[in-house]
Short mmCIF file of C-alpha atoms and ligand atoms in Angstrom, two decimals:
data_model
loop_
_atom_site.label_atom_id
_atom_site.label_comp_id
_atom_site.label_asym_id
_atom_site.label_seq_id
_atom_site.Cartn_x
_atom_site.Cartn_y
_atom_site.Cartn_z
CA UNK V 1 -6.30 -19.00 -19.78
CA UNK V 2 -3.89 -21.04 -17.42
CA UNK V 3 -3.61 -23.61 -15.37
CA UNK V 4 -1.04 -21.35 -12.39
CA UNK V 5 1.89 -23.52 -10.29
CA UNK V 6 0.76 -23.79 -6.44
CA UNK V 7 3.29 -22.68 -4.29
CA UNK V 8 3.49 -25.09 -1.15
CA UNK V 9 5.65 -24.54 2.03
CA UNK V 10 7.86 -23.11 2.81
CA UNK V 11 7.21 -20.73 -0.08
CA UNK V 12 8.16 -17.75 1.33
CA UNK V 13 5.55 -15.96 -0.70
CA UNK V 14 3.21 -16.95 0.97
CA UNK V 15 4.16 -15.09 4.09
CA UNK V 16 3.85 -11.75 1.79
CA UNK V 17 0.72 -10.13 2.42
CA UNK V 18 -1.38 -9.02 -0.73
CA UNK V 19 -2.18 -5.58 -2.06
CA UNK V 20 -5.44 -4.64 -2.40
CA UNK V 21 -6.52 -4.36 -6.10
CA UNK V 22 -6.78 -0.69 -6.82
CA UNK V 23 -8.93 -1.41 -10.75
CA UNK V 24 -10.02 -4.42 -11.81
CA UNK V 25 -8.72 -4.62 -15.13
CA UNK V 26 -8.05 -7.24 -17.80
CA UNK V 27 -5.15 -8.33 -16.05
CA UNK V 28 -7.33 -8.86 -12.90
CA UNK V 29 -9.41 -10.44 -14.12
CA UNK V 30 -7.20 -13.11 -16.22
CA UNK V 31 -5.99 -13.60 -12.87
CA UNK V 32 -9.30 -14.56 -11.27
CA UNK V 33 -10.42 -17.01 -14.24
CA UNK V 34 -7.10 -18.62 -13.93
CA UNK V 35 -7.12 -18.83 -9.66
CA UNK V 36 -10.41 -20.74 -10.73
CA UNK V 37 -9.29 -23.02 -13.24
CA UNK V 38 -6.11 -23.90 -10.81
CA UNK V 39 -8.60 -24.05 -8.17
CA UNK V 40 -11.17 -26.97 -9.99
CA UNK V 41 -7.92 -29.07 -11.28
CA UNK V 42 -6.16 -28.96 -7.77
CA UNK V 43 -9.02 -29.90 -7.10
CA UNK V 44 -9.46 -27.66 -3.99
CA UNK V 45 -12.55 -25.98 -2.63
CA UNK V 46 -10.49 -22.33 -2.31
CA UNK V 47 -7.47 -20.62 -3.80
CA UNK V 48 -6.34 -17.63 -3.00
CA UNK V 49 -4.03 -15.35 -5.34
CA UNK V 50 -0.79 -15.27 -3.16
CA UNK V 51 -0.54 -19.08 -3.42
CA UNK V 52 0.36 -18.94 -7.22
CA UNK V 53 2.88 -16.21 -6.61
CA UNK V 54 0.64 -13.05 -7.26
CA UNK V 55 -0.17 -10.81 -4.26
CA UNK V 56 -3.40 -9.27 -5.08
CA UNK V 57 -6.35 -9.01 -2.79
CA UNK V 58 -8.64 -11.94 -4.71
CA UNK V 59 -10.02 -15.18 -3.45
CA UNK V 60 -11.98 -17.84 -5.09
CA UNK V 61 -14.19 -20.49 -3.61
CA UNK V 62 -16.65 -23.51 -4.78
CA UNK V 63 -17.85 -25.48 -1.84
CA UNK V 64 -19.88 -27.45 -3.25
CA UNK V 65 -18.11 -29.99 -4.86
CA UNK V 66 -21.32 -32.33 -6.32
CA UNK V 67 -22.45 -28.93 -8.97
CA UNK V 68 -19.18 -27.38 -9.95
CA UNK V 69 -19.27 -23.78 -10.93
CA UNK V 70 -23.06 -23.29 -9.45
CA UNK V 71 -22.38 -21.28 -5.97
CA UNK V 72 -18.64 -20.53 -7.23
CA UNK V 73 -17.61 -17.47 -5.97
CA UNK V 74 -14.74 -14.82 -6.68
CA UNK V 75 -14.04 -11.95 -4.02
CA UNK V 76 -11.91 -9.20 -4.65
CA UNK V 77 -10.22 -7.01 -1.57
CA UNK V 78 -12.59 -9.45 0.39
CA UNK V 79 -13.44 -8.12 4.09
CA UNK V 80 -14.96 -9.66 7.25
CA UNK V 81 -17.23 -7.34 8.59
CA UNK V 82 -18.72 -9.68 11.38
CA UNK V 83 -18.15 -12.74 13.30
CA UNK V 84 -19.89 -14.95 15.66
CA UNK V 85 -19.66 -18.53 17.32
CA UNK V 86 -16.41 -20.52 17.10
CA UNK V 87 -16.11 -24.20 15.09
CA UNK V 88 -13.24 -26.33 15.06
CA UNK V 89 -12.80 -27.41 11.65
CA UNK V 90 -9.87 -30.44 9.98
CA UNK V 91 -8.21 -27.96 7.33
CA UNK V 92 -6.07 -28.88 4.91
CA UNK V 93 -4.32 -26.79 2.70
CA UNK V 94 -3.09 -26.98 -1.72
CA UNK V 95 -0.32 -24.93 -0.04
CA UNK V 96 0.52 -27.34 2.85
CA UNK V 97 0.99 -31.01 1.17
CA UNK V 98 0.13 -33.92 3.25
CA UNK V 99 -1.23 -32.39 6.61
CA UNK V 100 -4.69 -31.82 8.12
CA UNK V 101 -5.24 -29.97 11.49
CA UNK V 102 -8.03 -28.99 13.58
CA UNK V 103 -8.35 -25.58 13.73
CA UNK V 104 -10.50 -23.07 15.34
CA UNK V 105 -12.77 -19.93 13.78
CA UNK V 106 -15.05 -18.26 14.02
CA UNK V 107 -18.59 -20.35 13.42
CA UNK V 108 -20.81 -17.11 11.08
CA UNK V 109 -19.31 -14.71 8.96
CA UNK V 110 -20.44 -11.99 7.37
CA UNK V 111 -17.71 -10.92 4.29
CA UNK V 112 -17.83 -7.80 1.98
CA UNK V 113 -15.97 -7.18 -1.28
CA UNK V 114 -16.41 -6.75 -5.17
CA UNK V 115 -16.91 -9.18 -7.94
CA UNK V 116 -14.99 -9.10 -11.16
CA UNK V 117 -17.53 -7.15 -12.38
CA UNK V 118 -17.25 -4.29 -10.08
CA UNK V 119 -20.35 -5.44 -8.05
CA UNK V 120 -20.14 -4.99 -4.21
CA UNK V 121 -21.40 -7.70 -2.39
CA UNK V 122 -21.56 -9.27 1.08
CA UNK V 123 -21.91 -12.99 1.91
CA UNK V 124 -23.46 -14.54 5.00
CA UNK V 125 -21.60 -18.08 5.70
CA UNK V 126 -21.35 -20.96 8.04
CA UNK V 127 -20.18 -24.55 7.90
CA UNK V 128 -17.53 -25.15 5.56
CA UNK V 129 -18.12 -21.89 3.26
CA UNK V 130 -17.28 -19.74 7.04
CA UNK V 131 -14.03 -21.87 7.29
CA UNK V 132 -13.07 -21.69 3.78
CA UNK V 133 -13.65 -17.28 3.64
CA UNK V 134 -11.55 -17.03 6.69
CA UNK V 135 -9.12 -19.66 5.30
CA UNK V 136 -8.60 -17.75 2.43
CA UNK V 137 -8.62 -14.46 3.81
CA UNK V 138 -5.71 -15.26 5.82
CA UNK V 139 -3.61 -16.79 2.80
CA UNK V 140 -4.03 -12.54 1.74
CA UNK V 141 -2.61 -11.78 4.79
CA UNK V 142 0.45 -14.29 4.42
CA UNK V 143 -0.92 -16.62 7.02
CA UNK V 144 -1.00 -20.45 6.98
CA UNK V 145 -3.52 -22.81 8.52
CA UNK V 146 -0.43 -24.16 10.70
CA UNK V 147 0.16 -20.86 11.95
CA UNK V 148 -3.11 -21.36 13.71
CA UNK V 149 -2.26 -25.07 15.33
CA UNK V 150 -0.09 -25.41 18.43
CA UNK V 151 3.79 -24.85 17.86
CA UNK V 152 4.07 -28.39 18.44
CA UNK V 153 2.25 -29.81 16.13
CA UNK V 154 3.52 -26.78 13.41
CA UNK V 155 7.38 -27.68 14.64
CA UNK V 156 6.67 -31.58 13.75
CA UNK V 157 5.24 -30.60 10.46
CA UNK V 158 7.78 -28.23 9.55
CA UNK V 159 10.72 -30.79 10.36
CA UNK V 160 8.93 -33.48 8.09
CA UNK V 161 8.86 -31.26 5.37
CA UNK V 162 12.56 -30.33 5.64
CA UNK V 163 13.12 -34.06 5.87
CA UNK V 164 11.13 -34.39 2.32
CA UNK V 165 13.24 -31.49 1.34
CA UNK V 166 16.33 -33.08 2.48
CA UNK V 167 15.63 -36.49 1.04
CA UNK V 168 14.96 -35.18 -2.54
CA UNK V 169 10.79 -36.48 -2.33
CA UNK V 170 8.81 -33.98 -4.85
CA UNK V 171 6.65 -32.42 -2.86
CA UNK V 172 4.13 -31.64 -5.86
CA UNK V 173 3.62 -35.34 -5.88
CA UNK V 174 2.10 -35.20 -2.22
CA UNK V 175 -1.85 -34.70 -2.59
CA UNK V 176 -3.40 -33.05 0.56
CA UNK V 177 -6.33 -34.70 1.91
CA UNK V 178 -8.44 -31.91 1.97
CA UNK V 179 -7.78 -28.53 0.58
CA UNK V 180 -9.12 -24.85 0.78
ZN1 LIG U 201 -5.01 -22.71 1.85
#
């Protein structure tokens, strides 16, 4: 499998909201091991399959960072079916390089969908897991952590990026602090 290029903004597809996957096939599911691979060498805690270009329904998460691959989880056509509580969370994103914001979501999730192997499941989450589904979930709809922060703080981070742009610095080079 591959290691897949991260698209960072201002990507424009990452505005372009997924499909949901119709059959997982082989294809599908080369896609998922290699959203996980990217997602480990990033290293991030989330990926999600628009930001390496491919706009299928499919998420993959590993939030626990001290046992690698023990509670990692892929979601295809992931839903949330309920929400409760509210937690304001620093987010930082492998799509949006150098920048942390608070943000606000909802505190308990509850998200359905299907693993590669055609199993439906749901998962019950708070804490960082919560964050990270709803994180991700939005990436499928072509939404951005900074489209959740004040247009203030999303205007000064948009005009240092077209500054970066502007003055030739790679943005690839820029880690993020903390990424989902
Ligand atoms: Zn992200």
């Amino acid at each position: 499998m591959a290691l897949r290029k991260i698209l960072t903004y201002p990507a424009t597809d990452l505005k372009k909201p997924a499909q949901a996957v119709a059959n997982i096939d082989g294809n599908i599911n080369d896609l998922v091991t290699d959203l996980v691979e990217t997602m480990y060498a990033a290293p991030g805690v989330g990926l999600a399959a628009p930001q390496v270009g491919a706009h299928a329904r499919i998420i993959v998460l590993d939030v626990d960072h001290d046992n690698p691959g023990k509670n990692l989880i892929k979601l295809i056509n992931p839903v949330i079916v309920e929400k409760e509580g509210s937690i304001v969370w620093e987010e930082g994103c492998l799509s949006v390089v150098d920048y942390t914001a608070e943000v606000r979501r909802a505190a308990r999730v509850l998200v359905k969908g299907w693993t590669p192997d055609e199993q439906e499941i749901q998962i019950e989450a708070d804490e960082l897991l919560a964050v990270a589904l709803q994180h991700e979930i939005d990436h499928l709809d072509g939404k951005l952590f900074i489209d959740r922060i004040s247009r203030l703080k999303r205007d000064l981070y948009k005009r240092k990026v077209k500054k970066w742009l502007r003055d030739g610095v790679p943005l690839e080079a820029k880690k993020p602090a903390v990424s989902i």
